[in-house]
PDB file of C-alpha atoms in Angstrom:
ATOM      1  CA  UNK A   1     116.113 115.464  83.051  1.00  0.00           C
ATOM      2  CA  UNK A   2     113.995 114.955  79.775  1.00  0.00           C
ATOM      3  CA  UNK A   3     110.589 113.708  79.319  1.00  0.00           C
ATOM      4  CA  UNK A   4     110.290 111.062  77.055  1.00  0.00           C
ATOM      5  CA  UNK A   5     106.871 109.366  75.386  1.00  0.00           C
ATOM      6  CA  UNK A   6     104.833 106.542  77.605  1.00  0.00           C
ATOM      7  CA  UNK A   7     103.164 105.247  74.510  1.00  0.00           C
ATOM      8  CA  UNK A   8     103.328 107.461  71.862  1.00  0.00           C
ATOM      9  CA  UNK A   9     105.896 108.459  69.936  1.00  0.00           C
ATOM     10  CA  UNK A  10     104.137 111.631  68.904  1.00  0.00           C
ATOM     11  CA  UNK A  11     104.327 112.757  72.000  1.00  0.00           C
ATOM     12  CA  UNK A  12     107.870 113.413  72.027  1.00  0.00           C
ATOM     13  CA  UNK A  13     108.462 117.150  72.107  1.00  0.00           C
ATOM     14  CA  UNK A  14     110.941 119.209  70.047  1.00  0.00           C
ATOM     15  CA  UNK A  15     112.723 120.612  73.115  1.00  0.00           C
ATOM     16  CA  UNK A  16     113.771 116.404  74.371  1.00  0.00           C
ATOM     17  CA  UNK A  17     114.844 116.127  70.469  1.00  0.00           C
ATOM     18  CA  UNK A  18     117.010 119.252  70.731  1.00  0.00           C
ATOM     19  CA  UNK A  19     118.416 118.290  74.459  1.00  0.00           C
ATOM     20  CA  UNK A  20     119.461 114.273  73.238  1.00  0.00           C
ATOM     21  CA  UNK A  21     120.812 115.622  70.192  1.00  0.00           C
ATOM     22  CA  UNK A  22     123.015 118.055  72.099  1.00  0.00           C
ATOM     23  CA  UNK A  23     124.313 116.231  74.767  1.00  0.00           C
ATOM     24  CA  UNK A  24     127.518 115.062  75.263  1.00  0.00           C
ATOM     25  CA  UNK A  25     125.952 111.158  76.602  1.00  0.00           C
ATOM     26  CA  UNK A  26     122.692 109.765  77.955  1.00  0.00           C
ATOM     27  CA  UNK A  27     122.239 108.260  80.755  1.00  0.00           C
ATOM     28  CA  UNK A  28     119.384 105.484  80.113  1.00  0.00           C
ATOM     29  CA  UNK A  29     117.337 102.981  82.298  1.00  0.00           C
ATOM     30  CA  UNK A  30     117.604 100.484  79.699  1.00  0.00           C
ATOM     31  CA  UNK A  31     119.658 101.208  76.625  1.00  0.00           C
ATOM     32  CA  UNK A  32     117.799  98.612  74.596  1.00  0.00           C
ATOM     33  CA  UNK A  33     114.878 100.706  74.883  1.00  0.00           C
ATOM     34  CA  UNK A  34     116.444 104.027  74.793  1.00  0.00           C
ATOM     35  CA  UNK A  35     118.087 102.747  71.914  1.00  0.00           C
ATOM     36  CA  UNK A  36     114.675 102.026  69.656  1.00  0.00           C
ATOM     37  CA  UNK A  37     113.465 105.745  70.636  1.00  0.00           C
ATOM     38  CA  UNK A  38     116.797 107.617  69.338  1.00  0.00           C
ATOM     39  CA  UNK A  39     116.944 105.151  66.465  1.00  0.00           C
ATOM     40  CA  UNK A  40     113.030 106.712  65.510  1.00  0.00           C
ATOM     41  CA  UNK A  41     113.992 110.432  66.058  1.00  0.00           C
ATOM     42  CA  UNK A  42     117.932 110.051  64.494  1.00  0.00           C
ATOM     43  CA  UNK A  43     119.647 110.543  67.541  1.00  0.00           C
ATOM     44  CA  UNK A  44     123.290 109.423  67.704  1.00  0.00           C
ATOM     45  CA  UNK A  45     124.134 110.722  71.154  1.00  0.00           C
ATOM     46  CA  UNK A  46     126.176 107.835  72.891  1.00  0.00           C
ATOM     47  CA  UNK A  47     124.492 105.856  75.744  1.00  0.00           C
ATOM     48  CA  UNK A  48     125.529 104.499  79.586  1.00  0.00           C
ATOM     49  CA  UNK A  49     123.724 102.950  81.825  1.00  0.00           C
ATOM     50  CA  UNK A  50     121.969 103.692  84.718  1.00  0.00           C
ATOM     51  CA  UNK A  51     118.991 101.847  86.804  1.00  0.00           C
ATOM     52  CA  UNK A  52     117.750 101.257  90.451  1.00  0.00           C
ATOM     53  CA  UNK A  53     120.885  98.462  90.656  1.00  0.00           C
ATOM     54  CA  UNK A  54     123.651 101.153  89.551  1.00  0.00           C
ATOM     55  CA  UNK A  55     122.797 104.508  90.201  1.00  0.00           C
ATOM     56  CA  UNK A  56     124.537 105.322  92.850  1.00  0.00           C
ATOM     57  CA  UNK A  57     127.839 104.465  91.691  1.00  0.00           C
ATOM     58  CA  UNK A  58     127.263 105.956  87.872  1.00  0.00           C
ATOM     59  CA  UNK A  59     125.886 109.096  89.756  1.00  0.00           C
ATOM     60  CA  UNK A  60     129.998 109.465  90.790  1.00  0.00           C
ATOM     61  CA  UNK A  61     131.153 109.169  87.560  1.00  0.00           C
ATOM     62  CA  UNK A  62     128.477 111.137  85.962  1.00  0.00           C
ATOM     63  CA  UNK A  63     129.092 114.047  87.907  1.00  0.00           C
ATOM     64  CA  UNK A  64     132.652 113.936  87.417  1.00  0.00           C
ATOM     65  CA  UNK A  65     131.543 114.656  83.467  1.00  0.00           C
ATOM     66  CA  UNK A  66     129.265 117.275  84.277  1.00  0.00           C
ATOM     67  CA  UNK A  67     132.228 118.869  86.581  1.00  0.00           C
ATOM     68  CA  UNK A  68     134.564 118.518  83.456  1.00  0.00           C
ATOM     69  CA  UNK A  69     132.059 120.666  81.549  1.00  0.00           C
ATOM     70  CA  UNK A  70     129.982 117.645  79.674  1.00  0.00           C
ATOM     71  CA  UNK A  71     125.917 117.114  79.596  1.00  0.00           C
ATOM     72  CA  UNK A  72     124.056 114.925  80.799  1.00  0.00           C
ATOM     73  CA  UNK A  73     120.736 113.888  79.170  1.00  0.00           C
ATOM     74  CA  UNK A  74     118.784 111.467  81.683  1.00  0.00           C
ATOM     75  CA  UNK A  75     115.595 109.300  80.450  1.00  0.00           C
ATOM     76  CA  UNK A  76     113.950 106.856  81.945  1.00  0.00           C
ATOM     77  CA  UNK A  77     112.440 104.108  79.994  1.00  0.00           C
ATOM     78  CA  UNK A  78     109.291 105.677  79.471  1.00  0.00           C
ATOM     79  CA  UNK A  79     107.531 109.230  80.725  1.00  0.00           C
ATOM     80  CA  UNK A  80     109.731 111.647  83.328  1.00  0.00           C
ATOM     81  CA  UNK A  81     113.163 110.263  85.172  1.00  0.00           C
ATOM     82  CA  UNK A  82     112.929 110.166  88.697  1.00  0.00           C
ATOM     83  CA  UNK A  83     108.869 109.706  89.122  1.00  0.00           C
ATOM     84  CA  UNK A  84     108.908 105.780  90.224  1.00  0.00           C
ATOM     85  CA  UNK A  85     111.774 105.372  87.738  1.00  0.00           C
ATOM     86  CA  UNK A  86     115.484 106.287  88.188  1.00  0.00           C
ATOM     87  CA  UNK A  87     116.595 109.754  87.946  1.00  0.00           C
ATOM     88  CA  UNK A  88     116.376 111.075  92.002  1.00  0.00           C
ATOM     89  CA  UNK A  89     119.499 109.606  92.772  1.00  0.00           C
ATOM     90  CA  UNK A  90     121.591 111.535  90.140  1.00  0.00           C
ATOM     91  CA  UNK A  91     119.498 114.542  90.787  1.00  0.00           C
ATOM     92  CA  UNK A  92     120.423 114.975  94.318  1.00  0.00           C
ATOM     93  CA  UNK A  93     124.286 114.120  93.667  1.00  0.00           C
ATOM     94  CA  UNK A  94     123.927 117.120  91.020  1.00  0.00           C
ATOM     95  CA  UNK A  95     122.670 119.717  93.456  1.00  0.00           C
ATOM     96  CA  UNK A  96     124.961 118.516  95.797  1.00  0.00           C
ATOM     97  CA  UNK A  97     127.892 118.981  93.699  1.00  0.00           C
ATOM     98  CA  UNK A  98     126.432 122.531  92.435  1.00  0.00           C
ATOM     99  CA  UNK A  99     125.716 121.315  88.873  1.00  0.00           C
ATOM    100  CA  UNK A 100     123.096 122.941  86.813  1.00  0.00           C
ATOM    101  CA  UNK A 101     119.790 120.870  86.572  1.00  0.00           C
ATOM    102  CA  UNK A 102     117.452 121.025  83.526  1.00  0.00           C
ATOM    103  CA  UNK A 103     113.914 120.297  84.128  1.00  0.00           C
ATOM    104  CA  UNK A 104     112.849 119.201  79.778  1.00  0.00           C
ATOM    105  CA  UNK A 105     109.000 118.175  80.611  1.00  0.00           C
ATOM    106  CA  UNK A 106     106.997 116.297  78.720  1.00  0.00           C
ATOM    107  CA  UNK A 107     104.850 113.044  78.729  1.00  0.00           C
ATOM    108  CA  UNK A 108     104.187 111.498  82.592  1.00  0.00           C
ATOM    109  CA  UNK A 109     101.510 108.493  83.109  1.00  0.00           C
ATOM    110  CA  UNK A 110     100.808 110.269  86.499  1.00  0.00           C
ATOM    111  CA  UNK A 111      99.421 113.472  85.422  1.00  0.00           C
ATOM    112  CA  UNK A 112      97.999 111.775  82.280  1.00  0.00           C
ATOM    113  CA  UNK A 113      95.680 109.580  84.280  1.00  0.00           C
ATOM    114  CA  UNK A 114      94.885 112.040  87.205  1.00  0.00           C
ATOM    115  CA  UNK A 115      93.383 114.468  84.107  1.00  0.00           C
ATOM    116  CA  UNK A 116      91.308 112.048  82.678  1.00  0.00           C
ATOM    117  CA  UNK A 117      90.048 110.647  86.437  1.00  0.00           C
ATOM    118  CA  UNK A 118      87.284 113.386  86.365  1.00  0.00           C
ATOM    119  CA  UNK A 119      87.424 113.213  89.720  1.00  0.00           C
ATOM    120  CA  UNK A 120      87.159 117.227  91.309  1.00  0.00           C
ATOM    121  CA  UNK A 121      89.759 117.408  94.285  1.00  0.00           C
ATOM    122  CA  UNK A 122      92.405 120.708  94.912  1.00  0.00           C
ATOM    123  CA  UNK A 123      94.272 118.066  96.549  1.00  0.00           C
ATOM    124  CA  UNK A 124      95.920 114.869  94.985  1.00  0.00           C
ATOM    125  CA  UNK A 125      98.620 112.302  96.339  1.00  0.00           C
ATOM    126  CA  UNK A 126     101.115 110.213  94.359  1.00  0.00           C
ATOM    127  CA  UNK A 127     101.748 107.060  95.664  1.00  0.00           C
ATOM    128  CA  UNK A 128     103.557 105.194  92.868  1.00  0.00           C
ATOM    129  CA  UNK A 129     103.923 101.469  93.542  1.00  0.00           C
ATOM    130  CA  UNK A 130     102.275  99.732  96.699  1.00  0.00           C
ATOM    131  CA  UNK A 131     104.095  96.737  97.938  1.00  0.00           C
ATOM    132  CA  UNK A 132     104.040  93.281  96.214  1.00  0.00           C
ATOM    133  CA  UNK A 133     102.528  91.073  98.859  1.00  0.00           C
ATOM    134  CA  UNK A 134      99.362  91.462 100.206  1.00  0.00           C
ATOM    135  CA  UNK A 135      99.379  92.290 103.637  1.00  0.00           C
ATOM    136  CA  UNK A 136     102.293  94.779 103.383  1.00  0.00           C
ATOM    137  CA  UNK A 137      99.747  96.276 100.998  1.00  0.00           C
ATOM    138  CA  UNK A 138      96.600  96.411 102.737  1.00  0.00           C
ATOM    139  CA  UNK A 139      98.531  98.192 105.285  1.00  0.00           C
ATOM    140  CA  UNK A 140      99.518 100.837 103.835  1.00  0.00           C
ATOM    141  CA  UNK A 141      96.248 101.167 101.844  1.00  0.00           C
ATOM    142  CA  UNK A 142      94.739 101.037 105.273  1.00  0.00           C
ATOM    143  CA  UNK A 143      96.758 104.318 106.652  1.00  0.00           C
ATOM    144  CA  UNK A 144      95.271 105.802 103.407  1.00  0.00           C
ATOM    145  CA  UNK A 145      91.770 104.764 103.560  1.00  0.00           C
ATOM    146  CA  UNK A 146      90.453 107.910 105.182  1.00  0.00           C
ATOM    147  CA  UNK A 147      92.557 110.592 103.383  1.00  0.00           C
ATOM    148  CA  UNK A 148      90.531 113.265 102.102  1.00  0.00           C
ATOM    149  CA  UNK A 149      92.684 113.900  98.798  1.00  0.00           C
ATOM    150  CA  UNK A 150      92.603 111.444  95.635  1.00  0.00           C
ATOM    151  CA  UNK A 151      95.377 109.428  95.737  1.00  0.00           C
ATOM    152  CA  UNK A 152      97.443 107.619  92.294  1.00  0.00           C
ATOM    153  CA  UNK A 153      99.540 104.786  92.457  1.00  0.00           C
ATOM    154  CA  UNK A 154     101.450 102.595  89.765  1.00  0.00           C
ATOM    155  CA  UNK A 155     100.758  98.798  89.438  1.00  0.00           C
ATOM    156  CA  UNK A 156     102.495  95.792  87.906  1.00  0.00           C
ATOM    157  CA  UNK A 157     100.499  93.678  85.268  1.00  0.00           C
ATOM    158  CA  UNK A 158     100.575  90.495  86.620  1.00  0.00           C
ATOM    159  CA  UNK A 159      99.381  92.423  90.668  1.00  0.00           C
ATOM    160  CA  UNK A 160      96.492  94.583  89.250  1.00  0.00           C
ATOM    161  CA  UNK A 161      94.244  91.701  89.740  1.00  0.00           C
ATOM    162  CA  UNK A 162      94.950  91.485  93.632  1.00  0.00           C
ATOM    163  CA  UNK A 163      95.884  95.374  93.731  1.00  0.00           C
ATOM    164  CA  UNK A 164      92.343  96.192  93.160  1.00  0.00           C
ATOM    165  CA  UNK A 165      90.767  93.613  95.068  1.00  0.00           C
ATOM    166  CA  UNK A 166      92.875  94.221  98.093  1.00  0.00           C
ATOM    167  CA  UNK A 167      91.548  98.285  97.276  1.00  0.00           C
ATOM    168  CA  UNK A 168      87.686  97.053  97.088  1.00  0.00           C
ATOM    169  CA  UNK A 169      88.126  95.656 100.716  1.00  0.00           C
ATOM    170  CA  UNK A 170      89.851  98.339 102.495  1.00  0.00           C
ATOM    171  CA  UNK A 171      88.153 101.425 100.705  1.00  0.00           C
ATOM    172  CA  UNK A 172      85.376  99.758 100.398  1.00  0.00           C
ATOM    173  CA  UNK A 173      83.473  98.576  96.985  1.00  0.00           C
ATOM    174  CA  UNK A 174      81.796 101.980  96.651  1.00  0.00           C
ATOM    175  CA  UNK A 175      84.401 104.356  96.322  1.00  0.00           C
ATOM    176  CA  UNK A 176      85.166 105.252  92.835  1.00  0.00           C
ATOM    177  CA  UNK A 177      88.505 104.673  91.148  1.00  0.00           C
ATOM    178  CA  UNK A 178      89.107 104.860  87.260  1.00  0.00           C
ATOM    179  CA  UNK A 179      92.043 102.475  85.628  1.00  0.00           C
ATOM    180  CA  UNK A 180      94.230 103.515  83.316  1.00  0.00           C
ATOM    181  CA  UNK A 181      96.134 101.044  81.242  1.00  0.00           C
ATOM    182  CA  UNK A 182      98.780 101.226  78.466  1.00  0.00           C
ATOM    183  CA  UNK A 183      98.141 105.281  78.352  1.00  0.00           C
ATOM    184  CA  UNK A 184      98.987 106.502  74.816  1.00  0.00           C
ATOM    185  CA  UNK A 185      99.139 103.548  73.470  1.00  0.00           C
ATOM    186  CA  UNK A 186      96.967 101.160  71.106  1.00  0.00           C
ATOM    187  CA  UNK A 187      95.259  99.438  73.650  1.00  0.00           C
ATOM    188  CA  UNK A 188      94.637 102.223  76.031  1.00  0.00           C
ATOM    189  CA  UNK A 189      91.545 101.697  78.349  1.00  0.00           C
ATOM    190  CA  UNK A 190      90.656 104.735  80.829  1.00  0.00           C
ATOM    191  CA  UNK A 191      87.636 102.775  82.847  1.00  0.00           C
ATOM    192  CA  UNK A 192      85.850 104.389  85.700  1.00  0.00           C
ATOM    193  CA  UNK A 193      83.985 102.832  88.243  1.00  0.00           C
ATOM    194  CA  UNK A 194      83.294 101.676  92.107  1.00  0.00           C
ATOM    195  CA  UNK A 195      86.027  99.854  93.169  1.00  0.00           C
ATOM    196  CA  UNK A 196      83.869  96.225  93.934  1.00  0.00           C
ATOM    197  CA  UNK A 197      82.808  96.912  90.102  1.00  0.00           C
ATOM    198  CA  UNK A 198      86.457  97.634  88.726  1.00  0.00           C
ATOM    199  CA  UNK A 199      88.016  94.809  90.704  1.00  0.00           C
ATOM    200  CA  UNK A 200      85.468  91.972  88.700  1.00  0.00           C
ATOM    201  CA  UNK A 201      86.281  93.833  85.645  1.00  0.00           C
ATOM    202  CA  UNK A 202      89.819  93.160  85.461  1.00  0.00           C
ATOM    203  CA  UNK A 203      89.449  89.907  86.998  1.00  0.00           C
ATOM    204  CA  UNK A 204      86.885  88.678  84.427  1.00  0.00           C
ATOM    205  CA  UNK A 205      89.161  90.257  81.996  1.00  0.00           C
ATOM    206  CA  UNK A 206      92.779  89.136  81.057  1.00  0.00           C
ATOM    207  CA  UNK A 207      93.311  91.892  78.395  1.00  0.00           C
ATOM    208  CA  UNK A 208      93.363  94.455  81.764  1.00  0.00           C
ATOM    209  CA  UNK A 209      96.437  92.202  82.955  1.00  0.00           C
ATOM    210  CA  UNK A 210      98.646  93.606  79.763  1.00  0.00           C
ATOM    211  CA  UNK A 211     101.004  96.672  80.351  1.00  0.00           C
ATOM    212  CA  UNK A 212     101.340  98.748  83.021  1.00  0.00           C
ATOM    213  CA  UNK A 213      98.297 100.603  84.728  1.00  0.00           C
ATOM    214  CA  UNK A 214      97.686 103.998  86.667  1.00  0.00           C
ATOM    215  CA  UNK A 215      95.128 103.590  89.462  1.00  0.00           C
ATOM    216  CA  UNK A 216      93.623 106.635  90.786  1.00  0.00           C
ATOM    217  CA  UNK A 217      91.043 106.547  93.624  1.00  0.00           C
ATOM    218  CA  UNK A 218      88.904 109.384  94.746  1.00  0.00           C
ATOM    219  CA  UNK A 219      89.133 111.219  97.917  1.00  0.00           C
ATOM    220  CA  UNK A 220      87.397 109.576 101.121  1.00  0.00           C
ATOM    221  CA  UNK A 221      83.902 111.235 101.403  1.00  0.00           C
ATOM    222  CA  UNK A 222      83.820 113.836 104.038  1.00  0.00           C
ATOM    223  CA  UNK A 223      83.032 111.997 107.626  1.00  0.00           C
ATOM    224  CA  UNK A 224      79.926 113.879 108.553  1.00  0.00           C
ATOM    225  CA  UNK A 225      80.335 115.197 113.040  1.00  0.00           C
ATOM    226  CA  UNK A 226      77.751 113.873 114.940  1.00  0.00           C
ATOM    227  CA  UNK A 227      75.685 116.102 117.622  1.00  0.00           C
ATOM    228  CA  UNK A 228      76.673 115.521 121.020  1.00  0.00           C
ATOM    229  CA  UNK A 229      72.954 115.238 121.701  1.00  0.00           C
ATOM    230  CA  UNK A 230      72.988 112.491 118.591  1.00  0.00           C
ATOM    231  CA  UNK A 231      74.279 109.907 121.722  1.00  0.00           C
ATOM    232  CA  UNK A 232      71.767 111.213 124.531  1.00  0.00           C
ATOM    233  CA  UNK A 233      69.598 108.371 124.319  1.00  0.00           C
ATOM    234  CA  UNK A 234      72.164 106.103 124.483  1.00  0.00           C
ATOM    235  CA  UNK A 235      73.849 107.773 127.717  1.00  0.00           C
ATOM    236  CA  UNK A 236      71.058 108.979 129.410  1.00  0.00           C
ATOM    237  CA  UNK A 237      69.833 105.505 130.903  1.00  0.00           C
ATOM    238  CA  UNK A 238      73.243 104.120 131.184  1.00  0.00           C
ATOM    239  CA  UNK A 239      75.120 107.163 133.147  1.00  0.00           C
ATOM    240  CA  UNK A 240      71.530 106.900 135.692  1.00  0.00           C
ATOM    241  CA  UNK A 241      72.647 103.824 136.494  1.00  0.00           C
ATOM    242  CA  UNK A 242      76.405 103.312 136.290  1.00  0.00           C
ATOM    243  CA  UNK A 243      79.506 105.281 137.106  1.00  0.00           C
ATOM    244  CA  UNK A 244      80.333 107.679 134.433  1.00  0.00           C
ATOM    245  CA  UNK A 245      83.295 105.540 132.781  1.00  0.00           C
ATOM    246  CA  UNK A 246      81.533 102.149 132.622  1.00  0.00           C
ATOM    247  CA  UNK A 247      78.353 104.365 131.006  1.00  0.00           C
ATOM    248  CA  UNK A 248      80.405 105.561 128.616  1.00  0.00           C
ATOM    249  CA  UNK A 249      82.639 101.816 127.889  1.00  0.00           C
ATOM    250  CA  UNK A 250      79.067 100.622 126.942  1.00  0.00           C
ATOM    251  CA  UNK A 251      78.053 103.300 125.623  1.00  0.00           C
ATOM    252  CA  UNK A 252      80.995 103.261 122.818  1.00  0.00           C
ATOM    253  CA  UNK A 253      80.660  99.296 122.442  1.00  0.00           C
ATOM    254  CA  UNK A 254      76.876  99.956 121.574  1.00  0.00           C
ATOM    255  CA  UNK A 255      77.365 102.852 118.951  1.00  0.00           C
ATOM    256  CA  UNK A 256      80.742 102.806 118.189  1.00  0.00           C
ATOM    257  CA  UNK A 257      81.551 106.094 118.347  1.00  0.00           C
ATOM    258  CA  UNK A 258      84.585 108.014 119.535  1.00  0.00           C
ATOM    259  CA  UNK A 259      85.360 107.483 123.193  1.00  0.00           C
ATOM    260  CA  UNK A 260      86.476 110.984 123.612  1.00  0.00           C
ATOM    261  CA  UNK A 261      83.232 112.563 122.046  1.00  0.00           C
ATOM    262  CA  UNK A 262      80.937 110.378 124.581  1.00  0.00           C
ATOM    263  CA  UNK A 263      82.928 111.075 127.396  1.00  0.00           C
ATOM    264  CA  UNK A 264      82.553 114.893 126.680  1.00  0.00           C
ATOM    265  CA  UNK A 265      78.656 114.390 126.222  1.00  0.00           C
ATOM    266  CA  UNK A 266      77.918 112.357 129.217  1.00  0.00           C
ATOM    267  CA  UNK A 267      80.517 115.018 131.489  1.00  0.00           C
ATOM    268  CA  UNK A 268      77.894 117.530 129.943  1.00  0.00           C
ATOM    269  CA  UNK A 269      74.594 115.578 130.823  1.00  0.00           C
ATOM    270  CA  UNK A 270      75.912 114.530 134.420  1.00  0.00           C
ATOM    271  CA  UNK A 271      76.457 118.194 134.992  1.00  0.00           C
ATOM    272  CA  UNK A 272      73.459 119.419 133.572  1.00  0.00           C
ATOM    273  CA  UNK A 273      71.560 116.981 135.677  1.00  0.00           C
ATOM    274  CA  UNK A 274      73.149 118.120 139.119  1.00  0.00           C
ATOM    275  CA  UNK A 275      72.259 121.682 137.863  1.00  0.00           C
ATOM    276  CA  UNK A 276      68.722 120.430 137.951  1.00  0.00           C
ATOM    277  CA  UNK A 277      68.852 118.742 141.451  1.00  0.00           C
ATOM    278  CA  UNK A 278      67.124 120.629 143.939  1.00  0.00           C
ATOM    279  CA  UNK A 279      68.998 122.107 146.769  1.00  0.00           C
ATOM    280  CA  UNK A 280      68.671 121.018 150.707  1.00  0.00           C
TER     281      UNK A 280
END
């Protein structure tokens, strides 16, 4: 599995040179591409084929090589197979069929961008690519939104525009994200700001609609736990006057806090109060 460059053709390390150069074929996402990088570096190492549409089928045949005593060299088009590109399916098929598996690291747009965020977390989620349409994406930004790790994802030129907006309304316009577009490369723009900010940016911008782009958001701020006492003044008159379930309905539709948290304060005050009562 080698590493090639996301921009930046310096970035290509001896050790992928050495591992193309000595394998026996490589398998590439797009040999076209592929093709222009070995052309650079001298490498005459044959080429297949193998994307999203194929793998499965050249993972058979590819392991049949390996098992006849031949190497395998897979790239993806750009940065480390198998991260959002192909690569997994041929990786599992290998350990399957007990075949040796060489990590060769190197460039990857997702730990590129997630060092250059600034953004101070021990914990970090990679997303990779949200869906397409909009409310398929909101969702699942949605089941994100209060996750207390910073979370990356991939995005499409021609969707960043609507990516980010969609972001700015479910994480809300003040929660910091920093774009990073065409990493490595000549145009590369690292930006960092709320998302509401960010979103008119890009919009107002069509330059941020070029190459790909690696969104990282920061972590949800830490939800601060109320008091119990914090609702008193809200239950107190209503649990005087009502049974304890209907005080504590309207008690959540005034506040809107958590049912179970005002049901556990008013139990408390309506036994507190009986404490108090006087006896016959």
């Amino acid at each position: 599995m080698v590493a090639t460059p996301i921009g930046n053709l310096n970035d290509m390390t001896p050790r992928a040179i050495a591992a193309l150069k000595g394998a026996d074929v490589i398998a590439a996402e797009d040999t076209r591409v592929t093709g222009q990088l070995l052309k650079h570096f001298n490498i005459s190492t044959p080429m297949v084929s193998l994307h999203e549409h194929n793998e499965h089928s050249m993972a058979e045949k590819l392991i049949a090589r390996m098992l006849a005593g031949e190497t395998i060299a897979q790239v993806s088009d750009a940065g480390t197979p198998a991260v959002s590109d192909p690569g997994a399916l041929l990786a599992a098929a290998a350990h399957a069929a007990g075949c040796k598996i060489i990590p060769v690291p190197g460039a990857s747009a997702l730990t590129t961008a997630l060092s250059a965020s600034g953004f101070v977390s021990p914990h970090a989620l990679f997303y990779g690519f949200l869906p397409p349409k909009t409310k398929q994406r909101c969702d699942a930004l949605a089941e994100l939104k209060e996750q207390s790790f910073i979370t990356v994802f991939y995005e499409a030129p021609h969707r960043i525009v609507d990516c980010l907006a969609d972001m700015a309304a479910v994480f809300g316009p003040e929660r910091e994200a920093v774009l990073c577009r065409e990493i490595t490369k000549t145009f590369e723009t690292i930006r960092r700001l709320p998302l509401g900010e960010l979103a008119a940016w890009v919009a107002s911008d069509s330059n941020q609609e070029r190459g790909e782009s690696v969104i990282v958001v920061n972590a949800a701020p830490k939800a601060e736990k109320a008091n119990g006492a914090d609702y008193d003044k809200i239950l107190l008159p209503l649990i005087a006057e009502l049974p304890l379930k209907q005080a504590v309905a309207l008690a959540v539709s005034i506040s809107g806090a958590p049912k179970n948290a005002l049901y556990e304060r008013a139990l408390e005050l309506k036994n507190s109060a009986k404490g108090k009562e006087p006896s016959a």
